[in-house]
Amino acid sequence: MKILKKIILPVFIGVISGIFFSIAILGSRIYLEGKIPRGTIISGVNIGFLTKEEAIKELLKKEEVFLKKDVNLFLKEEKSVSTMMDLGVEFLTKETIDEIKLIESKNSIFPNFSTKGVVKDLIVKVDLKKLIENLDEKLKIKKFYPKSAIFEVDAKNNLTVKDGESGYVVKEERLIKEIIASAKKLEPTNLNVEISPAPPEKNKEDIEKERPEMIKKLSNVITLKDPIYRDNWYIKPLKRIDWVLFEWKNGKIVVTIKKEKLNEFLDTEVSKWLDLKADDVNIHTNEKGEVLIEGVGKDGVKIQRDAL
């Protein structure tokens, strides 16, 4: 009996140990499956043994702090304060995590610790349009920009061309590299905005080539429709060249009509036919105590000038 006990006890202990070992192995495999390898560091943030979702959440917290911190901007004697968020910084967090090879243990007997962690930076991009808009808001950079040649109307009401002016533009590529380097470390840095000389995009000769097309455009007739009598009014900008303004918008010259000139025309030619005063109702009593009603209570009519 004693011999039997001596045999059973070690076997029992071995079985129990084997069970616990198997459970531990299985638990480790389940725990590690789909996790990010140990030692993985993204922009200084350790995300080892986290799931993709947990890693993204952890990085987003760090990114938010970075994006909202104040950043000093300098341009010559000008100084202002902004944030990396307002300067157009965007983190591609999910895309960064998707590049990491995860731990695979479901097809292994033992937990897979062989997948090596990586040290890398977040993928970062900068919205150039947002960057330039913010720099102009904070430092008024567009006042330094070159000015392209443009049509104008001289004192004798002749259509002429004002020549372009040289100026300065932001060294965008250099600035963006500096911003991205800062973002990859999640460490905000002060930015010295550098500018360099630049000629106008279009000079006088370029605009003169567009004169025939501009004259054609100014020869188009604008119709102001009479909503009551159908006695319309017609305006040809070329015949009223002193009404016309030219400005650059989105890379092309846009023609607009001076508001004060249009209002003068409406006052002298249109208003007397269309604008009608409201006929108010006046209720009162006379000396005899009789109630008198004057007026018919008719609404007035007014030209909606802002819509023209």
mmCIF file of C-alpha atoms in Angstrom:
data_model
loop_
_atom_site.group_PDB
_atom_site.id
_atom_site.type_symbol
_atom_site.label_atom_id
_atom_site.label_comp_id
_atom_site.label_asym_id
_atom_site.label_seq_id
_atom_site.Cartn_x
_atom_site.Cartn_y
_atom_site.Cartn_z
ATOM 1 C CA MET A 1 0.000 0.000 0.000
ATOM 2 C CA LYS A 2 2.835 2.365 0.884
ATOM 3 C CA ILE A 3 4.519 1.521 -2.389
ATOM 4 C CA LEU A 4 1.286 2.271 -4.250
ATOM 5 C CA LYS A 5 0.974 5.658 -2.547
ATOM 6 C CA LYS A 6 4.553 6.473 -3.457
ATOM 7 C CA ILE A 7 3.722 5.761 -7.112
ATOM 8 C CA ILE A 8 0.331 7.532 -7.227
ATOM 9 C CA LEU A 9 1.422 10.763 -5.531
ATOM 10 C CA PRO A 10 4.121 11.745 -8.038
ATOM 11 C CA VAL A 11 1.807 10.770 -10.903
ATOM 12 C CA PHE A 12 -1.000 12.875 -9.406
ATOM 13 C CA ILE A 13 1.301 15.834 -8.927
ATOM 14 C CA GLY A 14 2.572 15.441 -12.482
ATOM 15 C CA VAL A 15 -0.955 15.340 -13.885
ATOM 16 C CA ILE A 16 -2.021 18.416 -11.923
ATOM 17 C CA SER A 17 1.140 20.269 -12.979
ATOM 18 C CA GLY A 18 0.525 19.265 -16.578
ATOM 19 C CA ILE A 19 -3.034 20.579 -16.401
ATOM 20 C CA PHE A 20 -1.929 23.881 -14.934
ATOM 21 C CA PHE A 21 0.878 24.137 -17.474
ATOM 22 C CA SER A 22 -1.546 23.447 -20.335
ATOM 23 C CA ILE A 23 -3.977 26.044 -18.997
ATOM 24 C CA ALA A 24 -1.150 28.583 -18.706
ATOM 25 C CA ILE A 25 0.026 27.840 -22.238
ATOM 26 C CA LEU A 26 -3.520 28.094 -23.601
ATOM 27 C CA GLY A 27 -4.144 31.319 -21.685
ATOM 28 C CA SER A 28 -0.927 32.822 -22.985
ATOM 29 C CA ARG A 29 -1.789 31.889 -26.540
ATOM 30 C CA ILE A 30 -5.254 33.409 -26.213
ATOM 31 C CA TYR A 31 -3.889 36.554 -24.563
ATOM 32 C CA LEU A 32 -1.143 37.126 -27.129
ATOM 33 C CA GLU A 33 -3.170 36.308 -30.244
ATOM 34 C CA GLY A 34 -3.583 39.454 -32.381
ATOM 35 C CA LYS A 35 -1.608 41.645 -29.975
ATOM 36 C CA ILE A 36 1.146 44.049 -30.950
ATOM 37 C CA PRO A 37 4.612 42.577 -30.212
ATOM 38 C CA ARG A 38 6.510 43.570 -27.101
ATOM 39 C CA GLY A 39 8.913 46.478 -27.571
ATOM 40 C CA THR A 40 6.835 48.194 -30.250
ATOM 41 C CA ILE A 41 7.206 51.951 -29.893
ATOM 42 C CA ILE A 42 5.429 54.493 -32.071
ATOM 43 C CA SER A 43 6.653 58.098 -31.848
ATOM 44 C CA GLY A 44 7.922 57.435 -28.334
ATOM 45 C CA VAL A 45 4.727 55.691 -27.153
ATOM 46 C CA ASN A 46 5.136 52.047 -26.013
ATOM 47 C CA ILE A 47 2.200 50.024 -27.362
ATOM 48 C CA GLY A 48 3.606 46.506 -26.842
ATOM 49 C CA PHE A 49 1.057 43.779 -25.958
ATOM 50 C CA LEU A 50 -1.893 46.073 -26.829
ATOM 51 C CA THR A 51 -4.597 45.292 -29.368
ATOM 52 C CA LYS A 52 -4.813 47.510 -32.442
ATOM 53 C CA GLU A 53 -7.850 49.265 -30.971
ATOM 54 C CA GLU A 54 -6.100 49.856 -27.640
ATOM 55 C CA ALA A 55 -2.985 51.135 -29.403
ATOM 56 C CA ILE A 56 -4.973 53.567 -31.552
ATOM 57 C CA LYS A 57 -6.792 54.849 -28.473
ATOM 58 C CA GLU A 58 -3.503 55.369 -26.625
ATOM 59 C CA LEU A 59 -1.924 57.196 -29.549
ATOM 60 C CA LEU A 60 -4.984 59.390 -30.114
ATOM 61 C CA LYS A 61 -4.699 60.686 -26.546
ATOM 62 C CA LYS A 62 -1.068 61.681 -27.122
ATOM 63 C CA GLU A 63 -1.899 63.211 -30.508
ATOM 64 C CA GLU A 64 -4.709 65.323 -29.060
ATOM 65 C CA VAL A 65 -2.385 66.838 -26.469
ATOM 66 C CA PHE A 66 0.185 67.592 -29.183
ATOM 67 C CA LEU A 67 -2.330 69.128 -31.580
ATOM 68 C CA LYS A 68 -3.763 71.509 -28.980
ATOM 69 C CA LYS A 69 -0.495 72.852 -27.544
ATOM 70 C CA ASP A 70 0.470 76.426 -28.413
ATOM 71 C CA VAL A 71 3.135 76.920 -31.067
ATOM 72 C CA ASN A 72 4.989 80.223 -31.534
ATOM 73 C CA LEU A 73 5.202 81.476 -35.124
ATOM 74 C CA PHE A 74 7.857 83.923 -36.310
ATOM 75 C CA LEU A 75 8.116 85.798 -39.608
ATOM 76 C CA LYS A 76 10.711 88.584 -39.696
ATOM 77 C CA GLU A 77 9.526 90.980 -36.964
ATOM 78 C CA GLU A 78 6.069 89.412 -36.823
ATOM 79 C CA LYS A 79 5.155 86.963 -34.054
ATOM 80 C CA SER A 80 1.972 85.028 -33.332
ATOM 81 C CA VAL A 81 0.659 81.876 -31.654
ATOM 82 C CA SER A 82 -1.171 78.946 -33.233
ATOM 83 C CA THR A 83 -1.585 75.195 -32.757
ATOM 84 C CA MET A 84 -0.485 72.241 -34.856
ATOM 85 C CA MET A 85 -4.154 71.416 -35.397
ATOM 86 C CA ASP A 86 -4.835 74.853 -36.900
ATOM 87 C CA LEU A 87 -1.676 74.545 -38.993
ATOM 88 C CA GLY A 88 -3.179 71.533 -40.753
ATOM 89 C CA VAL A 89 -1.366 68.614 -39.088
ATOM 90 C CA GLU A 90 -3.142 65.267 -39.527
ATOM 91 C CA PHE A 91 -2.081 61.901 -38.069
ATOM 92 C CA LEU A 92 -2.761 58.707 -40.019
ATOM 93 C CA THR A 93 -2.955 56.634 -36.853
ATOM 94 C CA LYS A 94 -4.838 53.624 -38.183
ATOM 95 C CA GLU A 95 -2.617 53.446 -41.259
ATOM 96 C CA THR A 96 0.466 53.489 -39.010
ATOM 97 C CA ILE A 97 -0.822 50.623 -36.837
ATOM 98 C CA ASP A 98 -1.896 48.614 -39.890
ATOM 99 C CA GLU A 99 1.758 48.408 -40.959
ATOM 100 C CA ILE A 100 2.713 46.524 -37.781
ATOM 101 C CA LYS A 101 2.867 42.709 -37.880
ATOM 102 C CA LEU A 102 0.765 41.275 -35.027
ATOM 103 C CA ILE A 103 1.477 38.210 -32.884
ATOM 104 C CA GLU A 104 0.017 34.960 -34.258
ATOM 105 C CA SER A 105 -0.302 32.123 -31.733
ATOM 106 C CA LYS A 106 -3.421 30.148 -32.625
ATOM 107 C CA ASN A 107 -1.515 27.729 -34.879
ATOM 108 C CA SER A 108 1.376 27.271 -32.449
ATOM 109 C CA ILE A 109 1.680 24.855 -29.532
ATOM 110 C CA PHE A 110 3.506 27.431 -27.450
ATOM 111 C CA PRO A 111 2.982 31.215 -27.301
ATOM 112 C CA ASN A 112 4.799 32.997 -30.101
ATOM 113 C CA PHE A 113 7.287 35.418 -28.602
ATOM 114 C CA SER A 114 9.447 35.489 -31.732
ATOM 115 C CA THR A 115 7.595 38.374 -33.451
ATOM 116 C CA LYS A 116 9.847 41.349 -32.940
ATOM 117 C CA GLY A 117 8.592 44.758 -31.971
ATOM 118 C CA VAL A 118 9.394 47.786 -34.123
ATOM 119 C CA VAL A 119 10.339 51.351 -33.367
ATOM 120 C CA LYS A 120 8.844 53.789 -35.861
ATOM 121 C CA ASP A 121 7.104 57.131 -36.260
ATOM 122 C CA LEU A 122 3.502 57.998 -36.863
ATOM 123 C CA ILE A 123 2.531 58.703 -40.455
ATOM 124 C CA VAL A 124 1.859 62.442 -40.663
ATOM 125 C CA LYS A 125 0.553 64.747 -43.371
ATOM 126 C CA VAL A 126 -0.056 68.491 -43.531
ATOM 127 C CA ASP A 127 -3.022 70.142 -45.238
ATOM 128 C CA LEU A 128 -1.239 72.838 -47.268
ATOM 129 C CA LYS A 129 -4.364 74.922 -47.876
ATOM 130 C CA LYS A 130 -5.189 74.980 -44.160
ATOM 131 C CA LEU A 131 -1.552 75.781 -43.313
ATOM 132 C CA ILE A 132 -1.420 78.800 -45.633
ATOM 133 C CA GLU A 133 -4.815 80.083 -44.466
ATOM 134 C CA ASN A 134 -3.714 79.902 -40.829
ATOM 135 C CA LEU A 135 -0.369 81.569 -41.539
ATOM 136 C CA ASP A 136 -2.206 84.385 -43.312
ATOM 137 C CA GLU A 137 -4.623 84.743 -40.408
ATOM 138 C CA LYS A 138 -1.804 84.857 -37.870
ATOM 139 C CA LEU A 139 1.046 86.538 -39.780
ATOM 140 C CA LYS A 140 -0.677 88.165 -42.796
ATOM 141 C CA ILE A 141 1.690 86.387 -45.177
ATOM 142 C CA LYS A 142 -0.362 87.219 -48.272
ATOM 143 C CA LYS A 143 0.585 90.881 -47.992
ATOM 144 C CA PHE A 144 4.077 89.767 -49.080
ATOM 145 C CA TYR A 145 2.804 87.735 -52.054
ATOM 146 C CA PRO A 146 3.603 88.723 -55.645
ATOM 147 C CA LYS A 147 0.704 90.467 -57.408
ATOM 148 C CA SER A 148 -0.112 89.325 -60.912
ATOM 149 C CA ALA A 149 -0.922 91.860 -63.607
ATOM 150 C CA ILE A 150 -4.635 92.644 -63.936
ATOM 151 C CA PHE A 151 -7.079 94.668 -66.017
ATOM 152 C CA GLU A 152 -8.146 98.050 -64.659
ATOM 153 C CA VAL A 153 -10.082 101.109 -65.806
ATOM 154 C CA ASP A 154 -8.087 104.340 -65.920
ATOM 155 C CA ALA A 155 -9.275 107.888 -65.218
ATOM 156 C CA LYS A 156 -10.385 108.292 -68.857
ATOM 157 C CA ASN A 157 -12.474 105.088 -68.697
ATOM 158 C CA ASN A 158 -10.072 103.115 -70.864
ATOM 159 C CA LEU A 159 -9.501 99.417 -70.297
ATOM 160 C CA THR A 160 -5.815 99.097 -69.431
ATOM 161 C CA VAL A 161 -3.543 96.570 -67.738
ATOM 162 C CA LYS A 162 -1.808 97.183 -64.432
ATOM 163 C CA ASP A 163 1.553 95.404 -64.412
ATOM 164 C CA GLY A 164 2.374 92.756 -61.832
ATOM 165 C CA GLU A 165 4.588 93.209 -58.786
ATOM 166 C CA SER A 166 7.267 90.906 -57.382
ATOM 167 C CA GLY A 167 6.956 89.750 -53.793
ATOM 168 C CA TYR A 168 7.771 86.932 -51.414
ATOM 169 C CA VAL A 169 6.355 83.449 -50.867
ATOM 170 C CA VAL A 170 6.647 81.001 -47.982
ATOM 171 C CA LYS A 171 9.226 78.237 -48.297
ATOM 172 C CA GLU A 172 6.456 75.677 -48.026
ATOM 173 C CA GLU A 173 8.473 72.485 -48.481
ATOM 174 C CA ARG A 174 10.973 73.415 -45.772
ATOM 175 C CA LEU A 175 8.249 74.481 -43.337
ATOM 176 C CA ILE A 176 6.207 71.316 -43.896
ATOM 177 C CA LYS A 177 9.280 69.138 -43.278
ATOM 178 C CA GLU A 178 9.871 70.931 -39.988
ATOM 179 C CA ILE A 179 6.232 70.504 -38.943
ATOM 180 C CA ILE A 180 6.200 66.795 -39.823
ATOM 181 C CA ALA A 181 9.460 66.188 -37.944
ATOM 182 C CA SER A 182 7.928 67.804 -34.859
ATOM 183 C CA ALA A 183 4.700 65.815 -35.227
ATOM 184 C CA LYS A 184 6.519 62.487 -35.572
ATOM 185 C CA LYS A 185 8.134 63.087 -32.179
ATOM 186 C CA LEU A 186 4.859 64.387 -30.695
ATOM 187 C CA GLU A 187 6.874 67.363 -29.479
ATOM 188 C CA PRO A 188 5.581 70.833 -30.508
ATOM 189 C CA THR A 189 8.275 73.236 -31.634
ATOM 190 C CA ASN A 190 8.380 76.945 -32.432
ATOM 191 C CA LEU A 191 8.311 77.636 -36.165
ATOM 192 C CA ASN A 192 10.358 80.220 -38.033
ATOM 193 C CA VAL A 193 8.454 80.885 -41.256
ATOM 194 C CA GLU A 194 10.941 81.665 -44.021
ATOM 195 C CA ILE A 195 10.074 83.476 -47.242
ATOM 196 C CA SER A 196 11.897 83.882 -50.540
ATOM 197 C CA PRO A 197 11.601 86.373 -53.444
ATOM 198 C CA ALA A 198 9.203 85.425 -56.240
ATOM 199 C CA PRO A 199 8.042 87.071 -59.500
ATOM 200 C CA PRO A 200 4.348 87.613 -60.318
ATOM 201 C CA GLU A 201 2.632 84.587 -61.801
ATOM 202 C CA LYS A 202 1.378 86.669 -64.742
ATOM 203 C CA ASN A 203 2.897 89.865 -66.121
ATOM 204 C CA LYS A 204 1.457 92.612 -68.294
ATOM 205 C CA GLU A 205 2.221 90.804 -71.538
ATOM 206 C CA ASP A 206 0.354 87.698 -70.354
ATOM 207 C CA ILE A 207 -2.772 89.684 -69.518
ATOM 208 C CA GLU A 208 -2.695 91.660 -72.776
ATOM 209 C CA LYS A 209 -3.110 88.337 -74.578
ATOM 210 C CA GLU A 210 -6.402 87.904 -72.729
ATOM 211 C CA ARG A 211 -7.781 91.303 -73.814
ATOM 212 C CA PRO A 212 -9.912 89.991 -76.744
ATOM 213 C CA GLU A 213 -11.551 87.410 -74.500
ATOM 214 C CA MET A 214 -12.165 90.008 -71.773
ATOM 215 C CA ILE A 215 -13.749 92.459 -74.238
ATOM 216 C CA LYS A 216 -16.001 89.647 -75.427
ATOM 217 C CA LYS A 217 -17.012 88.943 -71.838
ATOM 218 C CA LEU A 218 -17.707 92.622 -71.129
ATOM 219 C CA SER A 219 -19.857 92.799 -74.263
ATOM 220 C CA ASN A 220 -22.355 90.338 -72.812
ATOM 221 C CA VAL A 221 -25.657 91.983 -71.926
ATOM 222 C CA ILE A 222 -26.943 91.823 -68.347
ATOM 223 C CA THR A 223 -30.738 91.822 -68.148
ATOM 224 C CA LEU A 224 -32.639 93.221 -65.170
ATOM 225 C CA LYS A 225 -36.112 91.742 -65.582
ATOM 226 C CA ASP A 226 -39.176 93.809 -64.788
ATOM 227 C CA PRO A 227 -41.417 91.487 -62.734
ATOM 228 C CA ILE A 228 -44.544 93.586 -63.359
ATOM 229 C CA TYR A 229 -44.576 95.257 -66.777
ATOM 230 C CA ARG A 230 -41.956 93.125 -68.542
ATOM 231 C CA ASP A 231 -40.201 96.304 -69.559
ATOM 232 C CA ASN A 232 -36.704 95.002 -68.858
ATOM 233 C CA TRP A 233 -33.506 97.000 -68.392
ATOM 234 C CA TYR A 234 -30.339 96.061 -70.258
ATOM 235 C CA ILE A 235 -26.768 96.755 -69.191
ATOM 236 C CA LYS A 236 -23.642 96.133 -71.265
ATOM 237 C CA PRO A 237 -20.555 96.433 -68.994
ATOM 238 C CA LEU A 238 -18.348 97.487 -71.924
ATOM 239 C CA LYS A 239 -20.562 100.563 -72.426
ATOM 240 C CA ARG A 240 -20.394 101.324 -68.707
ATOM 241 C CA ILE A 241 -16.749 100.416 -68.167
ATOM 242 C CA ASP A 242 -16.478 102.712 -65.135
ATOM 243 C CA TRP A 243 -18.842 100.291 -63.335
ATOM 244 C CA VAL A 244 -16.422 97.392 -63.665
ATOM 245 C CA LEU A 245 -13.957 95.976 -61.127
ATOM 246 C CA PHE A 246 -11.398 93.233 -61.739
ATOM 247 C CA GLU A 247 -9.891 90.917 -59.126
ATOM 248 C CA TRP A 248 -8.005 87.642 -58.977
ATOM 249 C CA LYS A 249 -9.937 84.706 -57.504
ATOM 250 C CA ASN A 250 -8.885 81.054 -57.574
ATOM 251 C CA GLY A 251 -6.294 81.659 -60.269
ATOM 252 C CA LYS A 252 -8.409 83.663 -62.710
ATOM 253 C CA ILE A 253 -9.625 87.228 -63.216
ATOM 254 C CA VAL A 254 -13.195 87.756 -62.060
ATOM 255 C CA VAL A 255 -15.350 90.681 -63.196
ATOM 256 C CA THR A 256 -17.661 92.374 -60.692
ATOM 257 C CA ILE A 257 -19.908 95.448 -60.816
ATOM 258 C CA LYS A 258 -19.367 98.346 -58.418
ATOM 259 C CA LYS A 259 -22.246 98.350 -55.965
ATOM 260 C CA GLU A 260 -22.495 102.132 -55.773
ATOM 261 C CA LYS A 261 -22.785 102.406 -59.562
ATOM 262 C CA LEU A 262 -25.509 99.794 -59.709
ATOM 263 C CA ASN A 263 -27.399 101.543 -56.911
ATOM 264 C CA GLU A 264 -27.218 104.867 -58.787
ATOM 265 C CA PHE A 265 -28.728 103.169 -61.838
ATOM 266 C CA LEU A 266 -31.482 101.568 -59.778
ATOM 267 C CA ASP A 267 -32.284 104.894 -58.127
ATOM 268 C CA THR A 268 -32.568 106.823 -61.387
ATOM 269 C CA GLU A 269 -33.943 104.217 -63.816
ATOM 270 C CA VAL A 270 -35.683 101.425 -61.932
ATOM 271 C CA SER A 271 -36.811 102.452 -58.461
ATOM 272 C CA LYS A 272 -39.476 104.895 -59.689
ATOM 273 C CA TRP A 273 -41.237 102.035 -61.478
ATOM 274 C CA LEU A 274 -40.894 99.217 -58.981
ATOM 275 C CA ASP A 275 -40.413 100.630 -55.474
ATOM 276 C CA LEU A 276 -43.776 101.354 -53.845
ATOM 277 C CA LYS A 277 -44.251 102.767 -50.381
ATOM 278 C CA ALA A 278 -46.452 100.869 -47.969
ATOM 279 C CA ASP A 279 -49.932 102.373 -47.443
ATOM 280 C CA ASP A 280 -50.393 102.268 -43.683
ATOM 281 C CA VAL A 281 -53.720 102.150 -41.884
ATOM 282 C CA ASN A 282 -54.378 105.029 -39.494
ATOM 283 C CA ILE A 283 -57.236 104.576 -37.002
ATOM 284 C CA HIS A 284 -58.204 107.538 -34.835
ATOM 285 C CA THR A 285 -61.213 109.494 -33.464
ATOM 286 C CA ASN A 286 -62.297 113.003 -34.437
ATOM 287 C CA GLU A 287 -63.552 115.782 -32.194
ATOM 288 C CA LYS A 288 -67.027 114.244 -32.206
ATOM 289 C CA GLY A 289 -65.672 110.933 -30.968
ATOM 290 C CA GLU A 290 -66.254 109.196 -34.257
ATOM 291 C CA VAL A 291 -63.817 106.469 -35.284
ATOM 292 C CA LEU A 292 -62.072 107.245 -38.553
ATOM 293 C CA ILE A 293 -60.018 104.822 -40.651
ATOM 294 C CA GLU A 294 -57.569 106.235 -43.149
ATOM 295 C CA GLY A 295 -55.508 104.191 -45.623
ATOM 296 C CA VAL A 296 -56.024 100.707 -47.018
ATOM 297 C CA GLY A 297 -53.179 98.835 -45.303
ATOM 298 C CA LYS A 298 -51.328 97.834 -48.458
ATOM 299 C CA ASP A 299 -47.824 96.367 -48.308
ATOM 300 C CA GLY A 300 -45.027 98.181 -50.064
ATOM 301 C CA VAL A 301 -42.620 96.821 -52.684
ATOM 302 C CA LYS A 302 -38.832 97.291 -52.612
ATOM 303 C CA ILE A 303 -36.086 96.102 -54.941
ATOM 304 C CA GLN A 304 -33.937 93.426 -53.281
ATOM 305 C CA ARG A 305 -30.623 95.024 -54.187
ATOM 306 C CA ASP A 306 -28.411 92.589 -52.283
ATOM 307 C CA ALA A 307 -29.705 89.757 -54.487
ATOM 308 C CA LEU A 308 -28.570 91.442 -57.709
#
